Amino acid sequence: MKSILLAAGFILAIGSQASAVTVLPNAVWTGTVNTDFVGPPGNACCIGTQTPVTGPGTISSTPFTSFYGASGMSQVIASDAPPSITASSAITKTDSFGEEIGTDASATLKYYVQLNGPVGFTNLSVTSNGSLSSTAGSFSNEALVVGNTTIGNLQSVGGVSSIGGQSFGITAGFNPNGFVMQDTLQVFANQPIEVLMSVEAGTSVNANSLSSAMAFLDPFFSAGPNYTISISPGVTNVAGAVPEPSSWAMMFLGFCGLGWLAYRRRTSDAVHFA
C-alpha cells in the first residue's frame, strides 16, 4: 500500500512540473521594401520596384535616380538573433519639377515564446527597446503585441511622435530617439504565446525636399526563477542595441545625394558633348 501511495505521489509531482519542452512553431517574416517615381504632369514616366521580406537579413529596394535628379531608396534590416527590425526610407529631391516620389519599408515578425515550469498562471515580463524618427513628408510607426495584449503602438509623422492606443512603460512625452516599453503579463505556463512585432517607415514628396524616416523594435522576455523560456527555432531572447536615428538618416540621405551628383554629372557631360 505504501509503495502505491509513493508511486501516486511521484506521478502527481511529474504532472505538476512540466519537464518536456515543446518545440514551438517557426518564426514567420512578412513585409516589403518599395520605391515609386511618377513623372511630372504631362510626362508618363513611371517606375516602381517592390521586394518582399521573407526572412532575416538586409533587404533593400532598388535605388533610383529620376531623370530630373531626385533619388530615393528604402530598406529593412531584419534579425532573429536578437529578434529586431529596422525599417528606413529616404528621398533627396533638389529640383522644382512636379514629379512625385515615394519610398516605403515595412516588416512583420511573428514568433512564439513559452514559459516552462510548474503548471498554472505565472508572470512573463516584456521589455522592448524602440526608436522612431521622421521629417517633413515622412512617417514611421511600430507595434508590439504579445498574446492578446498590445505592449506598444507608436508613430511619428512629420517629426511629431505620438502614442496610438495602448502602450506600457512610456508616456506622451517619451523620447522617440530611444525608449523602452515594459509590461508584466499573466500567462499560463507550458502554453505557446504568439508575439507579433511590426515596423514601417515611408516618405513621399513632390517638391524640393529632403525626407527620411526610421522605425526600430527589439523585444525580449524574462520570467521567475522556477521557469525557463522557450522561443521559436532560430530566434534568440537577447536585447540588442538601439540604432541612432540620425545615423540612419545621414546614411540614406548621403546615398541619395550621391545619386543626385551622378545625375548632375550626366547632364554636365551631355552639355559638354553637345
PDB file of N, CA and C in Angstrom, residues 146-187:
ATOM      1  N   VAL A 146       1.798  40.910 -27.630  1.00  0.00           N
ATOM      2  CA  VAL A 146       2.181  39.636 -27.027  1.00  0.00           C
ATOM      3  C   VAL A 146       0.906  38.968 -26.525  1.00  0.00           C
ATOM      4  N   GLY A 147       0.590  37.788 -27.075  1.00  0.00           N
ATOM      5  CA  GLY A 147      -0.690  37.169 -26.749  1.00  0.00           C
ATOM      6  C   GLY A 147      -1.813  38.064 -27.237  1.00  0.00           C
ATOM      7  N   ASN A 148      -2.690  38.455 -26.326  1.00  0.00           N
ATOM      8  CA  ASN A 148      -3.775  39.367 -26.661  1.00  0.00           C
ATOM      9  C   ASN A 148      -3.538  40.778 -26.140  1.00  0.00           C
ATOM     10  N   THR A 149      -2.314  41.071 -25.716  1.00  0.00           N
ATOM     11  CA  THR A 149      -2.006  42.362 -25.110  1.00  0.00           C
ATOM     12  C   THR A 149      -1.123  43.197 -26.031  1.00  0.00           C
ATOM     13  N   THR A 150      -1.558  44.420 -26.316  1.00  0.00           N
ATOM     14  CA  THR A 150      -0.740  45.369 -27.074  1.00  0.00           C
ATOM     15  C   THR A 150       0.219  46.054 -26.114  1.00  0.00           C
ATOM     16  N   ILE A 151       1.503  45.749 -26.249  1.00  0.00           N
ATOM     17  CA  ILE A 151       2.516  46.352 -25.383  1.00  0.00           C
ATOM     18  C   ILE A 151       2.804  47.779 -25.817  1.00  0.00           C
ATOM     19  N   GLY A 152       2.833  48.023 -27.111  1.00  0.00           N
ATOM     20  CA  GLY A 152       3.106  49.360 -27.599  1.00  0.00           C
ATOM     21  C   GLY A 152       2.588  49.566 -29.005  1.00  0.00           C
ATOM     22  N   ASN A 153       2.111  50.773 -29.279  1.00  0.00           N
ATOM     23  CA  ASN A 153       1.636  51.160 -30.605  1.00  0.00           C
ATOM     24  C   ASN A 153       1.975  52.638 -30.776  1.00  0.00           C
ATOM     25  N   LEU A 154       3.074  52.919 -31.482  1.00  0.00           N
ATOM     26  CA  LEU A 154       3.633  54.264 -31.536  1.00  0.00           C
ATOM     27  C   LEU A 154       3.804  54.711 -32.975  1.00  0.00           C
ATOM     28  N   GLN A 155       3.809  56.049 -33.168  1.00  0.00           N
ATOM     29  CA  GLN A 155       4.002  56.569 -34.512  1.00  0.00           C
ATOM     30  C   GLN A 155       4.704  57.914 -34.476  1.00  0.00           C
ATOM     31  N   SER A 156       5.308  58.271 -35.610  1.00  0.00           N
ATOM     32  CA  SER A 156       5.953  59.566 -35.785  1.00  0.00           C
ATOM     33  C   SER A 156       5.588  60.056 -37.184  1.00  0.00           C
ATOM     34  N   VAL A 157       4.988  61.238 -37.272  1.00  0.00           N
ATOM     35  CA  VAL A 157       4.545  61.796 -38.548  1.00  0.00           C
ATOM     36  C   VAL A 157       5.074  63.219 -38.665  1.00  0.00           C
ATOM     37  N   GLY A 158       5.847  63.474 -39.705  1.00  0.00           N
ATOM     38  CA  GLY A 158       6.365  64.815 -39.920  1.00  0.00           C
ATOM     39  C   GLY A 158       7.191  65.349 -38.775  1.00  0.00           C
ATOM     40  N   GLY A 159       7.874  64.458 -38.043  1.00  0.00           N
ATOM     41  CA  GLY A 159       8.719  64.868 -36.926  1.00  0.00           C
ATOM     42  C   GLY A 159       8.013  64.924 -35.590  1.00  0.00           C
ATOM     43  N   VAL A 160       6.714  64.601 -35.557  1.00  0.00           N
ATOM     44  CA  VAL A 160       5.950  64.630 -34.310  1.00  0.00           C
ATOM     45  C   VAL A 160       5.590  63.202 -33.919  1.00  0.00           C
ATOM     46  N   SER A 161       6.029  62.764 -32.730  1.00  0.00           N
ATOM     47  CA  SER A 161       5.794  61.401 -32.263  1.00  0.00           C
ATOM     48  C   SER A 161       4.593  61.367 -31.332  1.00  0.00           C
ATOM     49  N   SER A 162       3.859  60.246 -31.359  1.00  0.00           N
ATOM     50  CA  SER A 162       2.675  60.119 -30.518  1.00  0.00           C
ATOM     51  C   SER A 162       2.414  58.656 -30.206  1.00  0.00           C
ATOM     52  N   ILE A 163       1.593  58.432 -29.166  1.00  0.00           N
ATOM     53  CA  ILE A 163       1.177  57.095 -28.758  1.00  0.00           C
ATOM     54  C   ILE A 163      -0.188  56.818 -29.361  1.00  0.00           C
ATOM     55  N   GLY A 164      -0.290  55.722 -30.093  1.00  0.00           N
ATOM     56  CA  GLY A 164      -1.567  55.341 -30.675  1.00  0.00           C
ATOM     57  C   GLY A 164      -2.113  54.129 -29.952  1.00  0.00           C
ATOM     58  N   GLY A 165      -3.199  54.302 -29.190  1.00  0.00           N
ATOM     59  CA  GLY A 165      -3.763  53.178 -28.466  1.00  0.00           C
ATOM     60  C   GLY A 165      -2.976  52.873 -27.213  1.00  0.00           C
ATOM     61  N   GLN A 166      -2.927  51.616 -26.834  1.00  0.00           N
ATOM     62  CA  GLN A 166      -2.357  51.181 -25.556  1.00  0.00           C
ATOM     63  C   GLN A 166      -0.844  51.002 -25.656  1.00  0.00           C
ATOM     64  N   SER A 167      -0.127  51.626 -24.718  1.00  0.00           N
ATOM     65  CA  SER A 167       1.319  51.460 -24.648  1.00  0.00           C
ATOM     66  C   SER A 167       1.747  51.493 -23.193  1.00  0.00           C
ATOM     67  N   PHE A 168       2.683  50.642 -22.819  1.00  0.00           N
ATOM     68  CA  PHE A 168       3.100  50.497 -21.432  1.00  0.00           C
ATOM     69  C   PHE A 168       4.537  50.962 -21.248  1.00  0.00           C
ATOM     70  N   GLY A 169       4.795  51.573 -20.096  1.00  0.00           N
ATOM     71  CA  GLY A 169       6.151  51.943 -19.738  1.00  0.00           C
ATOM     72  C   GLY A 169       6.606  53.263 -20.312  1.00  0.00           C
ATOM     73  N   ILE A 170       5.753  53.934 -21.114  1.00  0.00           N
ATOM     74  CA  ILE A 170       6.112  55.228 -21.666  1.00  0.00           C
ATOM     75  C   ILE A 170       4.923  56.168 -21.538  1.00  0.00           C
ATOM     76  N   THR A 171       5.171  57.457 -21.649  1.00  0.00           N
ATOM     77  CA  THR A 171       4.117  58.458 -21.570  1.00  0.00           C
ATOM     78  C   THR A 171       4.132  59.308 -22.835  1.00  0.00           C
ATOM     79  N   ALA A 172       3.212  60.251 -22.908  1.00  0.00           N
ATOM     80  CA  ALA A 172       3.086  61.074 -24.111  1.00  0.00           C
ATOM     81  C   ALA A 172       4.353  61.868 -24.401  1.00  0.00           C
ATOM     82  N   GLY A 173       5.166  62.129 -23.396  1.00  0.00           N
ATOM     83  CA  GLY A 173       6.389  62.888 -23.604  1.00  0.00           C
ATOM     84  C   GLY A 173       7.614  62.028 -23.853  1.00  0.00           C
ATOM     85  N   PHE A 174       7.447  60.807 -24.339  1.00  0.00           N
ATOM     86  CA  PHE A 174       8.577  59.894 -24.499  1.00  0.00           C
ATOM     87  C   PHE A 174       9.567  60.416 -25.543  1.00  0.00           C
ATOM     88  N   ASN A 175      10.817  60.003 -25.378  1.00  0.00           N
ATOM     89  CA  ASN A 175      11.874  60.375 -26.314  1.00  0.00           C
ATOM     90  C   ASN A 175      11.859  59.406 -27.495  1.00  0.00           C
ATOM     91  N   PRO A 176      11.465  59.839 -28.681  1.00  0.00           N
ATOM     92  CA  PRO A 176      11.354  58.900 -29.803  1.00  0.00           C
ATOM     93  C   PRO A 176      12.694  58.350 -30.270  1.00  0.00           C
ATOM     94  N   ASN A 177      13.800  59.034 -29.926  1.00  0.00           N
ATOM     95  CA  ASN A 177      15.108  58.569 -30.382  1.00  0.00           C
ATOM     96  C   ASN A 177      15.595  57.327 -29.655  1.00  0.00           C
ATOM     97  N   GLY A 178      14.948  56.959 -28.572  1.00  0.00           N
ATOM     98  CA  GLY A 178      15.327  55.761 -27.830  1.00  0.00           C
ATOM     99  C   GLY A 178      14.447  55.621 -26.609  1.00  0.00           C
ATOM    100  N   PHE A 179      13.566  54.635 -26.597  1.00  0.00           N
ATOM    101  CA  PHE A 179      12.636  54.464 -25.483  1.00  0.00           C
ATOM    102  C   PHE A 179      12.512  52.979 -25.147  1.00  0.00           C
ATOM    103  N   VAL A 180      11.917  52.702 -23.998  1.00  0.00           N
ATOM    104  CA  VAL A 180      11.728  51.329 -23.526  1.00  0.00           C
ATOM    105  C   VAL A 180      10.266  51.141 -23.128  1.00  0.00           C
ATOM    106  N   MET A 181       9.627  50.124 -23.698  1.00  0.00           N
ATOM    107  CA  MET A 181       8.273  49.732 -23.309  1.00  0.00           C
ATOM    108  C   MET A 181       8.375  48.520 -22.389  1.00  0.00           C
ATOM    109  N   GLN A 182       7.612  48.505 -21.302  1.00  0.00           N
ATOM    110  CA  GLN A 182       7.674  47.415 -20.331  1.00  0.00           C
ATOM    111  C   GLN A 182       6.275  47.044 -19.848  1.00  0.00           C
ATOM    112  N   ASP A 183       6.060  45.754 -19.645  1.00  0.00           N
ATOM    113  CA  ASP A 183       4.804  45.288 -19.061  1.00  0.00           C
ATOM    114  C   ASP A 183       5.024  43.885 -18.499  1.00  0.00           C
ATOM    115  N   THR A 184       4.204  43.502 -17.528  1.00  0.00           N
ATOM    116  CA  THR A 184       4.226  42.152 -16.958  1.00  0.00           C
ATOM    117  C   THR A 184       2.867  41.512 -17.202  1.00  0.00           C
ATOM    118  N   LEU A 185       2.885  40.377 -17.883  1.00  0.00           N
ATOM    119  CA  LEU A 185       1.651  39.699 -18.262  1.00  0.00           C
ATOM    120  C   LEU A 185       1.442  38.458 -17.407  1.00  0.00           C
ATOM    121  N   GLN A 186       0.182  38.134 -17.131  1.00  0.00           N
ATOM    122  CA  GLN A 186      -0.178  36.864 -16.501  1.00  0.00           C
ATOM    123  C   GLN A 186      -0.443  35.852 -17.609  1.00  0.00           C
ATOM    124  N   VAL A 187       0.399  34.826 -17.690  1.00  0.00           N
ATOM    125  CA  VAL A 187       0.254  33.817 -18.739  1.00  0.00           C
ATOM    126  C   VAL A 187       0.200  32.434 -18.109  1.00  0.00           C
TER     127      VAL A 187
END
